[in-house]
Amino acid sequence: MSHGVKSIGIIGAGQMGGGITQVAATAGIDAVVYDSSTDQLKKCEALHQKLLNRAVEKERMTQAEADAALGRISYANSLDALSGSDWVVEAIIEDLGIKSDLFKKLAAMLPNDNVVLASNT
């Protein structure tokens, strides 16, 4: 059964956003994770590599599967990188004002009626 989702954008490269990104990529979905912090993006990328390597060591997946999952992940410090996403999930600070502002920006940026905007909250 096809889920129809080919790409997902994740806003926030912390624990939750990074986890959502890895699960999507492992499931075969192209994932772009955005964060305003380049350092946080680097930490997220290093964690993905570490966790996927561990999965290979524990024989939960093959090296080819891990490499393919990593190949489906992009790390971006511009919201514009999310423009082609079928779904966009925010995983940012728990502040209603900040989330509201973000969704207004996303709605203007992603006018396609078929894009799903979701919150991790």
PDB file of C-alpha atoms in Angstrom:
ATOM      1  CA  MET A   1       0.000   0.000   0.000  1.00  0.00           C
ATOM      2  CA  SER A   2       1.443   3.355  -1.000  1.00  0.00           C
ATOM      3  CA  HIS A   3       1.222   6.200   1.487  1.00  0.00           C
ATOM      4  CA  GLY A   4       1.681   8.834  -1.206  1.00  0.00           C
ATOM      5  CA  VAL A   5       4.204  10.810   0.829  1.00  0.00           C
ATOM      6  CA  LYS A   6       7.433  11.205  -1.112  1.00  0.00           C
ATOM      7  CA  SER A   7       9.042  14.010   0.877  1.00  0.00           C
ATOM      8  CA  ILE A   8       8.813  15.493   4.331  1.00  0.00           C
ATOM      9  CA  GLY A   9      10.213  18.657   5.821  1.00  0.00           C
ATOM     10  CA  ILE A  10      11.003  18.780   9.516  1.00  0.00           C
ATOM     11  CA  ILE A  11      11.514  22.034  11.364  1.00  0.00           C
ATOM     12  CA  GLY A  12      13.826  21.599  14.325  1.00  0.00           C
ATOM     13  CA  ALA A  13      16.893  19.357  14.424  1.00  0.00           C
ATOM     14  CA  GLY A  14      16.671  18.525  18.110  1.00  0.00           C
ATOM     15  CA  GLN A  15      15.803  15.159  19.615  1.00  0.00           C
ATOM     16  CA  MET A  16      12.225  14.991  18.300  1.00  0.00           C
ATOM     17  CA  GLY A  17      12.865  16.553  14.901  1.00  0.00           C
ATOM     18  CA  GLY A  18      15.952  14.439  14.364  1.00  0.00           C
ATOM     19  CA  GLY A  19      14.031  11.308  15.298  1.00  0.00           C
ATOM     20  CA  ILE A  20      11.165  12.117  12.943  1.00  0.00           C
ATOM     21  CA  THR A  21      13.710  12.745  10.177  1.00  0.00           C
ATOM     22  CA  GLN A  22      15.446   9.406  10.703  1.00  0.00           C
ATOM     23  CA  VAL A  23      12.211   7.416  10.848  1.00  0.00           C
ATOM     24  CA  ALA A  24      10.998   9.009   7.612  1.00  0.00           C
ATOM     25  CA  ALA A  25      14.292   8.397   5.806  1.00  0.00           C
ATOM     26  CA  THR A  26      14.428   4.794   7.021  1.00  0.00           C
ATOM     27  CA  ALA A  27      10.884   4.311   5.686  1.00  0.00           C
ATOM     28  CA  GLY A  28      12.009   5.466   2.225  1.00  0.00           C
ATOM     29  CA  ILE A  29      10.822   9.068   2.379  1.00  0.00           C
ATOM     30  CA  ASP A  30      13.090  11.945   1.366  1.00  0.00           C
ATOM     31  CA  ALA A  31      13.519  14.170   4.417  1.00  0.00           C
ATOM     32  CA  VAL A  32      14.779  17.724   4.779  1.00  0.00           C
ATOM     33  CA  VAL A  33      15.477  18.811   8.331  1.00  0.00           C
ATOM     34  CA  TYR A  34      15.680  22.552   8.916  1.00  0.00           C
ATOM     35  CA  ASP A  35      17.202  24.355  11.865  1.00  0.00           C
ATOM     36  CA  SER A  36      18.412  27.920  12.203  1.00  0.00           C
ATOM     37  CA  SER A  37      21.480  26.619  14.057  1.00  0.00           C
ATOM     38  CA  THR A  38      24.220  25.157  11.878  1.00  0.00           C
ATOM     39  CA  ASP A  39      25.729  23.564  14.993  1.00  0.00           C
ATOM     40  CA  GLN A  40      22.446  21.801  15.771  1.00  0.00           C
ATOM     41  CA  LEU A  41      22.226  20.530  12.191  1.00  0.00           C
ATOM     42  CA  LYS A  42      25.759  19.107  12.481  1.00  0.00           C
ATOM     43  CA  LYS A  43      24.852  17.397  15.784  1.00  0.00           C
ATOM     44  CA  CYS A  44      21.722  15.967  14.189  1.00  0.00           C
ATOM     45  CA  GLU A  45      23.667  14.622  11.222  1.00  0.00           C
ATOM     46  CA  ALA A  46      26.301  13.048  13.485  1.00  0.00           C
ATOM     47  CA  LEU A  47      23.573  11.415  15.585  1.00  0.00           C
ATOM     48  CA  HIS A  48      21.878  10.003  12.481  1.00  0.00           C
ATOM     49  CA  GLN A  49      25.175   8.486  11.356  1.00  0.00           C
ATOM     50  CA  LYS A  50      25.819   7.049  14.825  1.00  0.00           C
ATOM     51  CA  LEU A  51      22.337   5.546  15.226  1.00  0.00           C
ATOM     52  CA  LEU A  52      22.248   4.044  11.749  1.00  0.00           C
ATOM     53  CA  ASN A  53      25.746   2.595  12.211  1.00  0.00           C
ATOM     54  CA  ARG A  54      24.569   1.058  15.489  1.00  0.00           C
ATOM     55  CA  ALA A  55      21.550  -0.447  13.711  1.00  0.00           C
ATOM     56  CA  VAL A  56      23.902  -2.047  11.185  1.00  0.00           C
ATOM     57  CA  GLU A  57      26.164  -3.387  13.966  1.00  0.00           C
ATOM     58  CA  LYS A  58      23.125  -4.922  15.696  1.00  0.00           C
ATOM     59  CA  GLU A  59      21.999  -6.377  12.349  1.00  0.00           C
ATOM     60  CA  ARG A  60      18.716  -4.449  12.388  1.00  0.00           C
ATOM     61  CA  MET A  61      19.499  -3.213   8.870  1.00  0.00           C
ATOM     62  CA  THR A  62      22.140  -3.688   6.234  1.00  0.00           C
ATOM     63  CA  GLN A  63      24.864  -1.168   5.463  1.00  0.00           C
ATOM     64  CA  ALA A  64      23.172  -0.530   2.116  1.00  0.00           C
ATOM     65  CA  GLU A  65      19.890   0.289   3.898  1.00  0.00           C
ATOM     66  CA  ALA A  66      21.665   2.633   6.317  1.00  0.00           C
ATOM     67  CA  ASP A  67      23.495   4.351   3.466  1.00  0.00           C
ATOM     68  CA  ALA A  68      20.228   4.729   1.541  1.00  0.00           C
ATOM     69  CA  ALA A  69      18.506   6.251   4.590  1.00  0.00           C
ATOM     70  CA  LEU A  70      21.354   8.735   5.072  1.00  0.00           C
ATOM     71  CA  GLY A  71      21.181   9.560   1.380  1.00  0.00           C
ATOM     72  CA  ARG A  72      17.525  10.527   1.737  1.00  0.00           C
ATOM     73  CA  ILE A  73      18.276  13.138   4.437  1.00  0.00           C
ATOM     74  CA  SER A  74      19.158  16.747   3.661  1.00  0.00           C
ATOM     75  CA  TYR A  75      20.171  19.298   6.301  1.00  0.00           C
ATOM     76  CA  ALA A  76      19.141  22.906   5.669  1.00  0.00           C
ATOM     77  CA  ASN A  77      19.437  26.267   7.382  1.00  0.00           C
ATOM     78  CA  SER A  78      16.843  27.901   5.115  1.00  0.00           C
ATOM     79  CA  LEU A  79      13.093  27.300   5.308  1.00  0.00           C
ATOM     80  CA  ASP A  80      13.034  27.575   1.514  1.00  0.00           C
ATOM     81  CA  ALA A  81      14.520  24.054   1.383  1.00  0.00           C
ATOM     82  CA  LEU A  82      11.124  22.722   2.547  1.00  0.00           C
ATOM     83  CA  SER A  83       9.259  24.122  -0.469  1.00  0.00           C
ATOM     84  CA  GLY A  84       8.918  20.783  -2.279  1.00  0.00           C
ATOM     85  CA  SER A  85       7.710  18.795   0.719  1.00  0.00           C
ATOM     86  CA  ASP A  86       4.457  16.818   0.795  1.00  0.00           C
ATOM     87  CA  TRP A  87       4.350  17.137   4.590  1.00  0.00           C
ATOM     88  CA  VAL A  88       5.979  19.649   6.948  1.00  0.00           C
ATOM     89  CA  VAL A  89       6.214  18.835  10.647  1.00  0.00           C
ATOM     90  CA  GLU A  90       7.368  21.347  13.216  1.00  0.00           C
ATOM     91  CA  ALA A  91       9.284  20.121  16.245  1.00  0.00           C
ATOM     92  CA  ILE A  92      10.317  23.399  17.860  1.00  0.00           C
ATOM     93  CA  ILE A  93      10.109  25.047  21.249  1.00  0.00           C
ATOM     94  CA  GLU A  94       6.770  24.737  23.058  1.00  0.00           C
ATOM     95  CA  ASP A  95       5.710  28.363  22.658  1.00  0.00           C
ATOM     96  CA  LEU A  96       2.295  28.932  21.087  1.00  0.00           C
ATOM     97  CA  GLY A  97       3.234  32.378  19.763  1.00  0.00           C
ATOM     98  CA  ILE A  98       6.349  31.118  18.028  1.00  0.00           C
ATOM     99  CA  LYS A  99       4.486  28.120  16.587  1.00  0.00           C
ATOM    100  CA  SER A 100       1.646  30.357  15.372  1.00  0.00           C
ATOM    101  CA  ASP A 101       4.080  32.706  13.643  1.00  0.00           C
ATOM    102  CA  LEU A 102       5.839  29.741  12.048  1.00  0.00           C
ATOM    103  CA  PHE A 103       2.588  28.296  10.674  1.00  0.00           C
ATOM    104  CA  LYS A 104       1.617  31.671   9.225  1.00  0.00           C
ATOM    105  CA  LYS A 105       4.979  31.827   7.473  1.00  0.00           C
ATOM    106  CA  LEU A 106       4.628  28.249   6.227  1.00  0.00           C
ATOM    107  CA  ALA A 107       1.085  28.837   4.936  1.00  0.00           C
ATOM    108  CA  ALA A 108       2.325  31.797   2.904  1.00  0.00           C
ATOM    109  CA  MET A 109       5.418  29.949   1.733  1.00  0.00           C
ATOM    110  CA  LEU A 110       3.660  26.672   0.851  1.00  0.00           C
ATOM    111  CA  PRO A 111       0.381  27.703  -0.804  1.00  0.00           C
ATOM    112  CA  ASN A 112      -0.182  24.241  -2.332  1.00  0.00           C
ATOM    113  CA  ASP A 113      -3.440  22.882  -0.863  1.00  0.00           C
ATOM    114  CA  ASN A 114      -1.995  19.368  -0.854  1.00  0.00           C
ATOM    115  CA  VAL A 115       0.822  20.104   1.630  1.00  0.00           C
ATOM    116  CA  VAL A 116       0.090  18.865   5.138  1.00  0.00           C
ATOM    117  CA  LEU A 117       1.353  21.131   7.910  1.00  0.00           C
ATOM    118  CA  ALA A 118       1.644  19.331  11.245  1.00  0.00           C
ATOM    119  CA  SER A 119       2.874  19.908  14.759  1.00  0.00           C
ATOM    120  CA  ASN A 120       4.833  17.499  16.890  1.00  0.00           C
ATOM    121  CA  THR A 121       2.956  18.920  19.888  1.00  0.00           C
TER     122      THR A 121
END
